[in-house]
Amino acid sequence: MKLQNFINGAFCDPIQKDWIDNYNPSTGAVYGSIPNSSQADVAAAYKAAAGAFPSWSSTTVEERSQLLSKISNLITAKLAILAKAEAKDNGKPLSLATAIDIPRAAANFQFFANAITQFSSEAHESLGKNAINFTLRQPIGVVGCISPWNLPLYLFTWKIAPAIAAGNCVVAKPSEVTPLTAYLLGEICQEAGLPNGVLNIVHGLGKTTGQAIVEHPQIKAISFTGGTQTGAHIARVAAPMFKKLSLELGGKNPNIIFADCDYEKMLDTTVRSSFANQGQICLCGSRIFVEQSIYTKFKKDFIQKVSELKVGNPFSENTNVGALVSKEHLAKVKSYINTSEEQGARVLFGGKEVSVKGCENGYYLSPTIIEVSTNDCVLNQEEIFGPVVTIMPFSTEKEVLQYANNVKYGLSATLWTNNLNRSMLFSKQLQAGIVWVNTWLLRDLRTPFGGMKESGVGREGGNEALRFFTEPKNVCIQY
Ligand code: NDP
């Protein structure tokens, strides 16, 4: 299967006819190729987007809303095809892609189809000066959207939908390791009748294709989700050009468990928040802190529950944990596990590659629980982004707050307690963009989404995204 770029409403080969292999992580086999796009392909995508902008930015909000709804409906109609593509490309269980990834991609378009009809700006009357100020929210022009491999269509559409809803035209790049659903989105946009050039999708490597988007002098805003190091690099490139930047980066999120929690709910959710999507979600709670009085019980029960998870072929119905996304990523995750002993940590469960019958060359790793003795170790300080969690006991609120905040990241935090005062205290003091109390990954698309510290700059979601993708202009009229 040979994928193509989607530029100006048509599929086309990369100009230099250069291709990259695309792997199926569940078997380790190459199953297709994707364009290794160059600067020239990005320039062509920009040209198409710039050509479409005058007309797209002057469409009515109703027209845009209807088109976004149409795209959403088509994603839902093609759910089975898209979910299979996502499972094959990423290695995630088909059940997860069917229940979460693809419905969320449809929801992203539907949400912004609605949100744009409700988006409004402020007016300020300057009393005594006979003047009225109002804010125009105008689309920026051509914007760049760059997304990672862990939730491919889910995160790709989370950027594209608000960008085009607000009247921008887009040059977008999915991760090179998970290009398939982005390719299929091009077909869906054609079918929905999205005007040519409004969305352009270029495939290729981050360091060349992605870099060309970030460096393009006329692409005025970049919405990026990915690793912290890549985010820092993008910021360095974009800052001298004064581009608007939204950076959603890595996380090393604490999961804090007090003895007074609803234990069974906490246990089930903690299994999910640790290992959903093979632990490859930026919001996974990878550092688990448990109140001393229930530590031994938790350890035993958690290991038991995790041992029941079935690692297997993403296409098997009873698979809970699929394949990691790539050979390189598997090696990286294993290299962290292998340093456990020298860090004074102990692998309590897992830590080994799993051979799956019929998929012997796939990238499977058993869910891994590591007991650490300090929060300062590498295992607790660096993002592993795989099916690996650490556990550690604590005695006091003050102590665990320190552990939770003593990390360079600040994306999300989960707290388990039935004490209202403690919930409020921790919600205020945790250094994280998102705090979940007695739940995890319960999302409402109207809320601000993003991180503090090295987890990013800016917020996505609801009006935050529409604000990012528009330029506010103050108009002052004296009468
Ligand atoms: P990367 O930072 O490696 O890549 C993200 C995207 O950026 C990919 O499309 C990549 O292309 C591209 N890219 C790489 N280098 C450049 C460059 N120089 N210029 C422009 N684009 C570039 O992240 P991963 O794909 O490995 O994703 C995992 C990371 O994403 C984790 O750190 C995770 O925490 C984070 N993440 C954050 C989320 C959040 O909302 N905060 C949500 C989900 C993930 P290519 O793949 O082709 O190299």
PDB file of C-alpha atoms in Angstrom, residues 123-252:
ATOM      1  CA  ALA A 123     -17.056  44.511  23.683  1.00  0.00           C
ATOM      2  CA  HIS A 124     -15.925  47.234  26.109  1.00  0.00           C
ATOM      3  CA  GLU A 125     -17.747  50.512  26.291  1.00  0.00           C
ATOM      4  CA  SER A 126     -15.426  53.345  27.364  1.00  0.00           C
ATOM      5  CA  LEU A 127     -17.917  55.414  29.282  1.00  0.00           C
ATOM      6  CA  GLY A 128     -17.209  59.147  29.445  1.00  0.00           C
ATOM      7  CA  LYS A 129     -15.082  58.925  26.297  1.00  0.00           C
ATOM      8  CA  ASN A 130     -17.952  58.239  23.952  1.00  0.00           C
ATOM      9  CA  ALA A 131     -16.175  55.189  22.610  1.00  0.00           C
ATOM     10  CA  ILE A 132     -16.922  51.541  22.115  1.00  0.00           C
ATOM     11  CA  ASN A 133     -14.256  48.883  21.759  1.00  0.00           C
ATOM     12  CA  PHE A 134     -14.916  45.488  20.325  1.00  0.00           C
ATOM     13  CA  THR A 135     -12.695  42.543  19.519  1.00  0.00           C
ATOM     14  CA  LEU A 136     -12.612  41.027  16.079  1.00  0.00           C
ATOM     15  CA  ARG A 137     -11.472  37.412  16.081  1.00  0.00           C
ATOM     16  CA  GLN A 138     -10.024  36.812  12.635  1.00  0.00           C
ATOM     17  CA  PRO A 139      -8.492  33.612  11.266  1.00  0.00           C
ATOM     18  CA  ILE A 140      -4.701  33.682  11.209  1.00  0.00           C
ATOM     19  CA  GLY A 141      -4.185  32.418   7.650  1.00  0.00           C
ATOM     20  CA  VAL A 142      -2.229  29.237   6.969  1.00  0.00           C
ATOM     21  CA  VAL A 143      -1.406  27.259  10.103  1.00  0.00           C
ATOM     22  CA  GLY A 144       0.659  24.120  10.732  1.00  0.00           C
ATOM     23  CA  CYS A 145      -0.590  21.123  12.726  1.00  0.00           C
ATOM     24  CA  ILE A 146       1.893  18.431  13.771  1.00  0.00           C
ATOM     25  CA  SER A 147       0.821  15.412  15.808  1.00  0.00           C
ATOM     26  CA  PRO A 148       2.350  12.271  17.380  1.00  0.00           C
ATOM     27  CA  TRP A 149       1.799   8.538  16.936  1.00  0.00           C
ATOM     28  CA  ASN A 150       0.115   7.483  20.164  1.00  0.00           C
ATOM     29  CA  LEU A 151      -3.440   8.641  19.385  1.00  0.00           C
ATOM     30  CA  PRO A 152      -3.029   9.247  15.662  1.00  0.00           C
ATOM     31  CA  LEU A 153      -6.409  10.340  14.262  1.00  0.00           C
ATOM     32  CA  TYR A 154      -7.666  11.479  17.679  1.00  0.00           C
ATOM     33  CA  LEU A 155      -4.901  14.089  18.077  1.00  0.00           C
ATOM     34  CA  PHE A 156      -4.580  14.974  14.382  1.00  0.00           C
ATOM     35  CA  THR A 157      -8.262  15.980  14.225  1.00  0.00           C
ATOM     36  CA  TRP A 158      -8.127  17.689  17.642  1.00  0.00           C
ATOM     37  CA  LYS A 159      -5.945  20.332  15.957  1.00  0.00           C
ATOM     38  CA  ILE A 160      -7.346  20.398  12.437  1.00  0.00           C
ATOM     39  CA  ALA A 161     -11.018  20.743  13.436  1.00  0.00           C
ATOM     40  CA  PRO A 162     -10.679  24.007  15.427  1.00  0.00           C
ATOM     41  CA  ALA A 163      -8.186  25.407  12.904  1.00  0.00           C
ATOM     42  CA  ILE A 164     -10.538  25.079   9.937  1.00  0.00           C
ATOM     43  CA  ALA A 165     -13.649  25.876  12.005  1.00  0.00           C
ATOM     44  CA  ALA A 166     -12.062  29.251  12.780  1.00  0.00           C
ATOM     45  CA  GLY A 167     -11.510  29.912   9.052  1.00  0.00           C
ATOM     46  CA  ASN A 168      -7.840  28.974   8.669  1.00  0.00           C
ATOM     47  CA  CYS A 169      -6.302  26.727   6.033  1.00  0.00           C
ATOM     48  CA  VAL A 170      -4.010  23.982   7.233  1.00  0.00           C
ATOM     49  CA  VAL A 171      -0.773  22.218   6.364  1.00  0.00           C
ATOM     50  CA  ALA A 172      -0.738  19.127   8.590  1.00  0.00           C
ATOM     51  CA  LYS A 173       1.718  16.328   9.243  1.00  0.00           C
ATOM     52  CA  PRO A 174       0.894  13.127  11.119  1.00  0.00           C
ATOM     53  CA  SER A 175       3.641  11.083  12.713  1.00  0.00           C
ATOM     54  CA  GLU A 176       5.661   9.179  10.170  1.00  0.00           C
ATOM     55  CA  VAL A 177       5.050   5.929  12.088  1.00  0.00           C
ATOM     56  CA  THR A 178       1.229   6.222  12.021  1.00  0.00           C
ATOM     57  CA  PRO A 179       0.214   7.872   8.748  1.00  0.00           C
ATOM     58  CA  LEU A 180      -2.683   5.669   7.651  1.00  0.00           C
ATOM     59  CA  THR A 181      -5.744   7.270   9.249  1.00  0.00           C
ATOM     60  CA  ALA A 182      -4.463  10.732   8.313  1.00  0.00           C
ATOM     61  CA  TYR A 183      -4.350   9.520   4.711  1.00  0.00           C
ATOM     62  CA  LEU A 184      -7.921   8.225   5.010  1.00  0.00           C
ATOM     63  CA  LEU A 185      -8.998  11.577   6.451  1.00  0.00           C
ATOM     64  CA  GLY A 186      -7.989  13.123   3.105  1.00  0.00           C
ATOM     65  CA  GLU A 187     -10.444  10.797   1.343  1.00  0.00           C
ATOM     66  CA  ILE A 188     -13.146  11.734   3.841  1.00  0.00           C
ATOM     67  CA  CYS A 189     -12.578  15.454   3.266  1.00  0.00           C
ATOM     68  CA  GLN A 190     -12.876  14.893  -0.487  1.00  0.00           C
ATOM     69  CA  GLU A 191     -16.133  13.010   0.022  1.00  0.00           C
ATOM     70  CA  ALA A 192     -17.484  15.683   2.373  1.00  0.00           C
ATOM     71  CA  GLY A 193     -16.789  18.364  -0.239  1.00  0.00           C
ATOM     72  CA  LEU A 194     -14.293  20.348   1.821  1.00  0.00           C
ATOM     73  CA  PRO A 195     -13.021  22.984  -0.634  1.00  0.00           C
ATOM     74  CA  ASN A 196      -9.631  22.189  -2.188  1.00  0.00           C
ATOM     75  CA  GLY A 197      -6.652  23.490  -0.249  1.00  0.00           C
ATOM     76  CA  VAL A 198      -8.422  24.006   3.086  1.00  0.00           C
ATOM     77  CA  LEU A 199      -6.690  20.935   4.517  1.00  0.00           C
ATOM     78  CA  ASN A 200      -3.385  19.702   3.086  1.00  0.00           C
ATOM     79  CA  ILE A 201      -1.685  16.623   4.515  1.00  0.00           C
ATOM     80  CA  VAL A 202       2.024  16.003   3.943  1.00  0.00           C
ATOM     81  CA  HIS A 203       3.678  12.814   5.133  1.00  0.00           C
ATOM     82  CA  GLY A 204       7.292  12.409   6.087  1.00  0.00           C
ATOM     83  CA  LEU A 205       9.932  12.616   8.754  1.00  0.00           C
ATOM     84  CA  GLY A 206       9.733  15.097  11.588  1.00  0.00           C
ATOM     85  CA  LYS A 207      13.236  16.385  11.096  1.00  0.00           C
ATOM     86  CA  THR A 208      12.642  17.220   7.411  1.00  0.00           C
ATOM     87  CA  THR A 209       8.919  17.510   6.601  1.00  0.00           C
ATOM     88  CA  GLY A 210       7.931  18.706  10.081  1.00  0.00           C
ATOM     89  CA  GLN A 211      10.886  21.041  10.214  1.00  0.00           C
ATOM     90  CA  ALA A 212       9.917  22.520   6.813  1.00  0.00           C
ATOM     91  CA  ILE A 213       6.440  23.334   8.177  1.00  0.00           C
ATOM     92  CA  VAL A 214       7.870  24.998  11.272  1.00  0.00           C
ATOM     93  CA  GLU A 215      10.445  26.931   9.218  1.00  0.00           C
ATOM     94  CA  HIS A 216       8.023  28.086   6.542  1.00  0.00           C
ATOM     95  CA  PRO A 217       8.005  31.880   6.853  1.00  0.00           C
ATOM     96  CA  GLN A 218       4.340  32.261   5.871  1.00  0.00           C
ATOM     97  CA  ILE A 219       2.901  29.573   8.166  1.00  0.00           C
ATOM     98  CA  LYS A 220       2.008  31.848  11.023  1.00  0.00           C
ATOM     99  CA  ALA A 221       1.021  29.454  13.791  1.00  0.00           C
ATOM    100  CA  ILE A 222       2.109  25.968  14.808  1.00  0.00           C
ATOM    101  CA  SER A 223       0.016  23.629  16.907  1.00  0.00           C
ATOM    102  CA  PHE A 224       2.286  20.790  17.998  1.00  0.00           C
ATOM    103  CA  THR A 225       1.805  17.715  20.172  1.00  0.00           C
ATOM    104  CA  GLY A 226       4.814  15.530  20.844  1.00  0.00           C
ATOM    105  CA  GLY A 227       7.886  15.131  22.997  1.00  0.00           C
ATOM    106  CA  THR A 228       9.330  17.902  25.178  1.00  0.00           C
ATOM    107  CA  GLN A 229      12.686  17.911  23.391  1.00  0.00           C
ATOM    108  CA  THR A 230      11.028  18.285  19.998  1.00  0.00           C
ATOM    109  CA  GLY A 231       8.824  21.037  21.452  1.00  0.00           C
ATOM    110  CA  ALA A 232      11.882  22.928  22.695  1.00  0.00           C
ATOM    111  CA  HIS A 233      13.484  22.625  19.263  1.00  0.00           C
ATOM    112  CA  ILE A 234      10.329  23.886  17.543  1.00  0.00           C
ATOM    113  CA  ALA A 235      10.136  26.824  19.940  1.00  0.00           C
ATOM    114  CA  ARG A 236      13.740  27.757  19.104  1.00  0.00           C
ATOM    115  CA  VAL A 237      13.028  27.678  15.361  1.00  0.00           C
ATOM    116  CA  ALA A 238       9.678  29.475  15.529  1.00  0.00           C
ATOM    117  CA  ALA A 239      10.429  32.191  18.094  1.00  0.00           C
ATOM    118  CA  PRO A 240      12.589  34.447  15.888  1.00  0.00           C
ATOM    119  CA  MET A 241       9.787  34.374  13.305  1.00  0.00           C
ATOM    120  CA  PHE A 242       7.285  35.380  16.028  1.00  0.00           C
ATOM    121  CA  LYS A 243       4.954  32.504  15.257  1.00  0.00           C
ATOM    122  CA  LYS A 244       2.048  31.713  17.502  1.00  0.00           C
ATOM    123  CA  LEU A 245       2.818  28.410  19.237  1.00  0.00           C
ATOM    124  CA  SER A 246       0.738  25.841  21.058  1.00  0.00           C
ATOM    125  CA  LEU A 247       2.908  23.067  22.485  1.00  0.00           C
ATOM    126  CA  GLU A 248       1.399  19.969  24.112  1.00  0.00           C
ATOM    127  CA  LEU A 249       4.353  17.981  25.377  1.00  0.00           C
ATOM    128  CA  GLY A 250       5.374  15.120  27.638  1.00  0.00           C
ATOM    129  CA  GLY A 251       4.191  14.154  31.092  1.00  0.00           C
ATOM    130  CA  LYS A 252       5.225  12.145  34.148  1.00  0.00           C
TER     131      LYS A 252
END
